[in-house]
Amino acid sequence: RRLFQTSSLSGAYDKTTYSYDDDGQLTKVTDPVGNHWDYGYDLLGRQTSAGDPDKGTSTMTYDAAGQVLTSTDARGKTVAFTYDSLGRKTAEYDTSTSGPKLAAWTYDTVAKGQPASSTRYVGTDAYVTSVTGYDDGYRPLGTSVTLPTVEGALAGTYTSATTYKPDGSVATVSYPAAGGLAAETVTTTYTDTGVKATETGVDSYLAAATYDYDGQVLQNILGSGTRRVRLTNTFDAATRQMTTAQVETEHPGTPNTWDEQLTENYTWDAGGNITAISETHAGATVANQCFTFDPMHRLTEAWTTTATSCQSTPSQGIVDGAGSYWHSYTYDTIGRRTSQVLHDTAGDTTHTYHYDSGQPHAVTSIDKAGPGGTSTDSYSYDTAGNTTGRPGPGGNAQTLTWDVEGELAKVTQGTQDTSFVYDADGNRLLRRDPDGVVTAYLGGTELRKDAADAVTATRYYGKTAIRTTSAGLTWLAGDHHGTGELAINAATLNPTRRRLDPFGMDRGNPVAWPGEKGFVGGTQDPTGLTHLGAREYDPTLG
C-alpha cells in the first residue's frame, strides 16, 4: 500500500507491505522503515502467535473444539481458561488451570442460556457482579455488585435496576442509596420517532429536546423551574459536522430569557480535521484555537488568538486569549512524535523525543531545553510493551506494575502506591490512593471512602449531569469529543470553565471540577494518567 504525501498519485510516498499465506491469512505487515508484525497459524487456521515490534511475541494454544486454552505474552506470563460443555468460558487462571484462579463466570441460573454472574478473585477475596433477572426479551433487568468485607465501609451489595419499553429502549434506571445519595429512579420518555424526549428523576435531567432530521441533537434543556440550562448545536448541512455549540443559563427572575455562558464555533477542512475552535462571548472572541496538520492529518501547530479568523502561520505576536498557548509538533515517517515546542514570550522550550530499535514506537527519553534550563525525562518498558517507568506529577519517577492479564495493577512513586482492582471482564472496579482513599466504580455511581471510613458518592446522568454528596447537582457541557469544559451549579447557575489543549493538558491553572471525568471523558487519576478503558493515557505524550 502506497500512501502519497500529496493529492496526486505521484511523487513521494510511504509504503506498507502485507504478506499472506496460501490460505489467504495475513502473515506479515511491514511499515515504511522496516518494523514488522508477524502472525502464525496452525493447520486449522487458528492464530497461534502474534509478533509485535513493541509488545514482542505472544502465543495461543487451543483444544480440539477450537477454544483458547492458554495465552502467553512476551513476558512469559500465561493465562489459562476453562469452558463448559457449551463452549462458554467458566474460569481464568494464572499460569495453568492448577494455578491461582483469577476470575469465574456462571450461566443459566437466572435465565437459560444467559450469563448469571462473574467473579474477580484477589487472593481469597471475591468481587462478584451478578445479573438479578431478565425480561421476556432476555434483556438484563438489574445488576448487583458485591464488594468483600476487606473493603471495610465499602463492603456490601449495590444493586441497580433497568426496565425497558416494548421496542427495547430503556424506560427506567434505578440507582441504590449509597454514600449519602438517596435511592433514585430515572424515567426516560421518547418521541414517536424513538429519540429521547425527557429524563426525570430527583430532578429533570432532560426537560425538552429537539433534533434534526438525522437525529442530531439541536437543543437540550436541562433542569426545571426557572434555573434551567440550554444547550444548542448547529451542524453543516452537507458534512453534518458540528459548526456551533452554545451553552446558556436562564436569566434570574426572567423566565424564558437566556444568558450566554459559552459559544464555540467549529471550522473544518475538507479532510475532516478541525482547523479552528472559536470561543466567543457576546460576539467578542475570548480565544480562537487554531490548528494546522501535515499531509498525514497529524497536528503540527496549535495556538490561540483573539483574531476572528486564524492566521495562516502562528507567531508569538498574535498569541492571545483565555488559556493562551502555542505548541508545535513534528513527526517521523512512521508517525512518532520527534519534537514538541512550547512557545513563550520568555523563550521557547523544546522537547526532543528519542526511541530505540528494540521497541521502536516507545519513547525512551525526552530532552527538554528552554529558559528554565535542561533536563531529561526517562521511560522504560517490559518485554510486552507495558510502561514500567515514567516521570510522574512533579517530575518524580514512577514505577508501574502490570498483572498477568496485562492490566495496570500498581503505580509506585517513592514510598506511595496507587493500586487497582478490575472486575472479571477487565473493567476497573476499585482504585486505592496513597492517602487511604478508595474509590469504587459501580456503573453510573462512584463511591469514595476516605481514610476515616466516611463514604461519599458521585452519580452521573449521561454526559450532562453529575450529582455529588458534597456539591449536589451540577450540569455539564462538553466539547465535540466528549471532554467536559463547562460545569454549572444547578442551584446557583454559577459556571466553572475548564480549558485543555488538544492532547488533554490544562491550559493555564487547573480548576476545581466535579467528579473525575477528564479528557474525552476518561478518569483522571492522581498518578497523572487518564484511564480510557483499555488504555492508560499519558497527556504529556499524547
PDB file of N, CA and C in Angstrom, residues 222-260:
ATOM      1  N   LEU A 222     -32.025  21.488  30.206  1.00  0.00           N
ATOM      2  CA  LEU A 222     -31.764  20.734  31.425  1.00  0.00           C
ATOM      3  C   LEU A 222     -32.348  21.476  32.613  1.00  0.00           C
ATOM      4  N   GLY A 223     -32.980  20.740  33.544  1.00  0.00           N
ATOM      5  CA  GLY A 223     -33.489  21.358  34.754  1.00  0.00           C
ATOM      6  C   GLY A 223     -34.959  21.700  34.660  1.00  0.00           C
ATOM      7  N   SER A 224     -35.448  22.320  35.719  1.00  0.00           N
ATOM      8  CA  SER A 224     -36.863  22.678  35.789  1.00  0.00           C
ATOM      9  C   SER A 224     -36.994  24.032  36.462  1.00  0.00           C
ATOM     10  N   GLY A 225     -38.231  24.534  36.531  1.00  0.00           N
ATOM     11  CA  GLY A 225     -38.465  25.829  37.164  1.00  0.00           C
ATOM     12  C   GLY A 225     -37.837  26.939  36.350  1.00  0.00           C
ATOM     13  N   THR A 226     -37.147  27.846  37.041  1.00  0.00           N
ATOM     14  CA  THR A 226     -36.532  28.991  36.359  1.00  0.00           C
ATOM     15  C   THR A 226     -35.014  28.971  36.481  1.00  0.00           C
ATOM     16  N   ARG A 227     -34.453  27.812  36.776  1.00  0.00           N
ATOM     17  CA  ARG A 227     -32.993  27.676  36.839  1.00  0.00           C
ATOM     18  C   ARG A 227     -32.570  26.561  35.875  1.00  0.00           C
ATOM     19  N   ARG A 228     -32.785  26.835  34.614  1.00  0.00           N
ATOM     20  CA  ARG A 228     -32.529  25.830  33.599  1.00  0.00           C
ATOM     21  C   ARG A 228     -31.267  26.170  32.800  1.00  0.00           C
ATOM     22  N   VAL A 229     -30.794  25.165  32.087  1.00  0.00           N
ATOM     23  CA  VAL A 229     -29.635  25.319  31.205  1.00  0.00           C
ATOM     24  C   VAL A 229     -30.055  24.874  29.814  1.00  0.00           C
ATOM     25  N   ARG A 230     -29.631  25.640  28.809  1.00  0.00           N
ATOM     26  CA  ARG A 230     -29.980  25.311  27.426  1.00  0.00           C
ATOM     27  C   ARG A 230     -28.706  25.060  26.617  1.00  0.00           C
ATOM     28  N   LEU A 231     -28.653  23.888  25.975  1.00  0.00           N
ATOM     29  CA  LEU A 231     -27.531  23.505  25.118  1.00  0.00           C
ATOM     30  C   LEU A 231     -28.025  23.472  23.681  1.00  0.00           C
ATOM     31  N   THR A 232     -27.412  24.265  22.807  1.00  0.00           N
ATOM     32  CA  THR A 232     -27.868  24.384  21.426  1.00  0.00           C
ATOM     33  C   THR A 232     -26.718  24.089  20.470  1.00  0.00           C
ATOM     34  N   ASN A 233     -26.975  23.268  19.464  1.00  0.00           N
ATOM     35  CA  ASN A 233     -25.967  22.901  18.472  1.00  0.00           C
ATOM     36  C   ASN A 233     -26.468  23.201  17.068  1.00  0.00           C
ATOM     37  N   THR A 234     -25.529  23.498  16.169  1.00  0.00           N
ATOM     38  CA  THR A 234     -25.835  23.564  14.741  1.00  0.00           C
ATOM     39  C   THR A 234     -24.841  22.678  14.001  1.00  0.00           C
ATOM     40  N   PHE A 235     -25.249  22.238  12.794  1.00  0.00           N
ATOM     41  CA  PHE A 235     -24.440  21.307  12.018  1.00  0.00           C
ATOM     42  C   PHE A 235     -24.394  21.748  10.561  1.00  0.00           C
ATOM     43  N   ASP A 236     -23.284  21.423   9.917  1.00  0.00           N
ATOM     44  CA  ASP A 236     -23.145  21.716   8.497  1.00  0.00           C
ATOM     45  C   ASP A 236     -24.150  20.879   7.707  1.00  0.00           C
ATOM     46  N   ALA A 237     -24.835  21.512   6.780  1.00  0.00           N
ATOM     47  CA  ALA A 237     -25.896  20.822   6.050  1.00  0.00           C
ATOM     48  C   ALA A 237     -25.361  19.681   5.197  1.00  0.00           C
ATOM     49  N   ALA A 238     -24.131  19.803   4.699  1.00  0.00           N
ATOM     50  CA  ALA A 238     -23.586  18.780   3.807  1.00  0.00           C
ATOM     51  C   ALA A 238     -22.796  17.719   4.554  1.00  0.00           C
ATOM     52  N   THR A 239     -21.866  18.134   5.414  1.00  0.00           N
ATOM     53  CA  THR A 239     -20.975  17.171   6.080  1.00  0.00           C
ATOM     54  C   THR A 239     -21.537  16.653   7.388  1.00  0.00           C
ATOM     55  N   ARG A 240     -22.509  17.350   7.975  1.00  0.00           N
ATOM     56  CA  ARG A 240     -23.109  17.034   9.277  1.00  0.00           C
ATOM     57  C   ARG A 240     -22.124  17.208  10.419  1.00  0.00           C
ATOM     58  N   GLN A 241     -21.033  17.906  10.182  1.00  0.00           N
ATOM     59  CA  GLN A 241     -20.105  18.219  11.261  1.00  0.00           C
ATOM     60  C   GLN A 241     -20.655  19.380  12.082  1.00  0.00           C
ATOM     61  N   MET A 242     -20.378  19.341  13.398  1.00  0.00           N
ATOM     62  CA  MET A 242     -20.850  20.409  14.270  1.00  0.00           C
ATOM     63  C   MET A 242     -20.181  21.728  13.894  1.00  0.00           C
ATOM     64  N   THR A 243     -20.974  22.779  13.804  1.00  0.00           N
ATOM     65  CA  THR A 243     -20.433  24.095  13.493  1.00  0.00           C
ATOM     66  C   THR A 243     -20.535  25.067  14.664  1.00  0.00           C
ATOM     67  N   THR A 244     -21.526  24.880  15.531  1.00  0.00           N
ATOM     68  CA  THR A 244     -21.678  25.759  16.692  1.00  0.00           C
ATOM     69  C   THR A 244     -22.213  24.963  17.872  1.00  0.00           C
ATOM     70  N   ALA A 245     -21.675  25.252  19.055  1.00  0.00           N
ATOM     71  CA  ALA A 245     -22.205  24.704  20.305  1.00  0.00           C
ATOM     72  C   ALA A 245     -22.326  25.856  21.291  1.00  0.00           C
ATOM     73  N   GLN A 246     -23.518  26.040  21.842  1.00  0.00           N
ATOM     74  CA  GLN A 246     -23.763  27.167  22.740  1.00  0.00           C
ATOM     75  C   GLN A 246     -24.381  26.673  24.040  1.00  0.00           C
ATOM     76  N   VAL A 247     -23.922  27.269  25.150  1.00  0.00           N
ATOM     77  CA  VAL A 247     -24.452  26.967  26.477  1.00  0.00           C
ATOM     78  C   VAL A 247     -25.029  28.253  27.056  1.00  0.00           C
ATOM     79  N   GLU A 248     -26.287  28.181  27.520  1.00  0.00           N
ATOM     80  CA  GLU A 248     -26.947  29.342  28.110  1.00  0.00           C
ATOM     81  C   GLU A 248     -27.609  28.937  29.424  1.00  0.00           C
ATOM     82  N   THR A 249     -27.735  29.898  30.322  1.00  0.00           N
ATOM     83  CA  THR A 249     -28.465  29.693  31.569  1.00  0.00           C
ATOM     84  C   THR A 249     -29.650  30.652  31.618  1.00  0.00           C
ATOM     85  N   GLU A 250     -30.708  30.209  32.293  1.00  0.00           N
ATOM     86  CA  GLU A 250     -31.909  31.031  32.374  1.00  0.00           C
ATOM     87  C   GLU A 250     -31.642  32.255  33.248  1.00  0.00           C
ATOM     88  N   HIS A 251     -32.075  33.404  32.761  1.00  0.00           N
ATOM     89  CA  HIS A 251     -31.809  34.653  33.480  1.00  0.00           C
ATOM     90  C   HIS A 251     -32.623  34.707  34.772  1.00  0.00           C
ATOM     91  N   PRO A 252     -31.977  34.974  35.915  1.00  0.00           N
ATOM     92  CA  PRO A 252     -32.704  35.012  37.194  1.00  0.00           C
ATOM     93  C   PRO A 252     -33.839  36.038  37.164  1.00  0.00           C
ATOM     94  N   GLY A 253     -35.015  35.592  37.543  1.00  0.00           N
ATOM     95  CA  GLY A 253     -36.162  36.489  37.634  1.00  0.00           C
ATOM     96  C   GLY A 253     -36.852  36.772  36.323  1.00  0.00           C
ATOM     97  N   THR A 254     -36.301  36.265  35.219  1.00  0.00           N
ATOM     98  CA  THR A 254     -36.921  36.500  33.910  1.00  0.00           C
ATOM     99  C   THR A 254     -37.036  35.180  33.174  1.00  0.00           C
ATOM    100  N   PRO A 255     -38.080  34.418  33.436  1.00  0.00           N
ATOM    101  CA  PRO A 255     -38.222  33.102  32.800  1.00  0.00           C
ATOM    102  C   PRO A 255     -38.198  33.194  31.282  1.00  0.00           C
ATOM    103  N   ASN A 256     -37.607  32.166  30.673  1.00  0.00           N
ATOM    104  CA  ASN A 256     -37.539  32.020  29.217  1.00  0.00           C
ATOM    105  C   ASN A 256     -36.680  33.074  28.533  1.00  0.00           C
ATOM    106  N   THR A 257     -35.851  33.768  29.297  1.00  0.00           N
ATOM    107  CA  THR A 257     -34.780  34.566  28.699  1.00  0.00           C
ATOM    108  C   THR A 257     -33.463  33.945  29.147  1.00  0.00           C
ATOM    109  N   TRP A 258     -32.451  34.041  28.289  1.00  0.00           N
ATOM    110  CA  TRP A 258     -31.259  33.220  28.482  1.00  0.00           C
ATOM    111  C   TRP A 258     -29.996  34.061  28.429  1.00  0.00           C
ATOM    112  N   ASP A 259     -29.061  33.720  29.304  1.00  0.00           N
ATOM    113  CA  ASP A 259     -27.756  34.380  29.352  1.00  0.00           C
ATOM    114  C   ASP A 259     -26.702  33.454  28.751  1.00  0.00           C
ATOM    115  N   GLU A 260     -25.972  33.958  27.779  1.00  0.00           N
ATOM    116  CA  GLU A 260     -24.919  33.164  27.145  1.00  0.00           C
ATOM    117  C   GLU A 260     -23.778  32.910  28.129  1.00  0.00           C
TER     118      GLU A 260
END
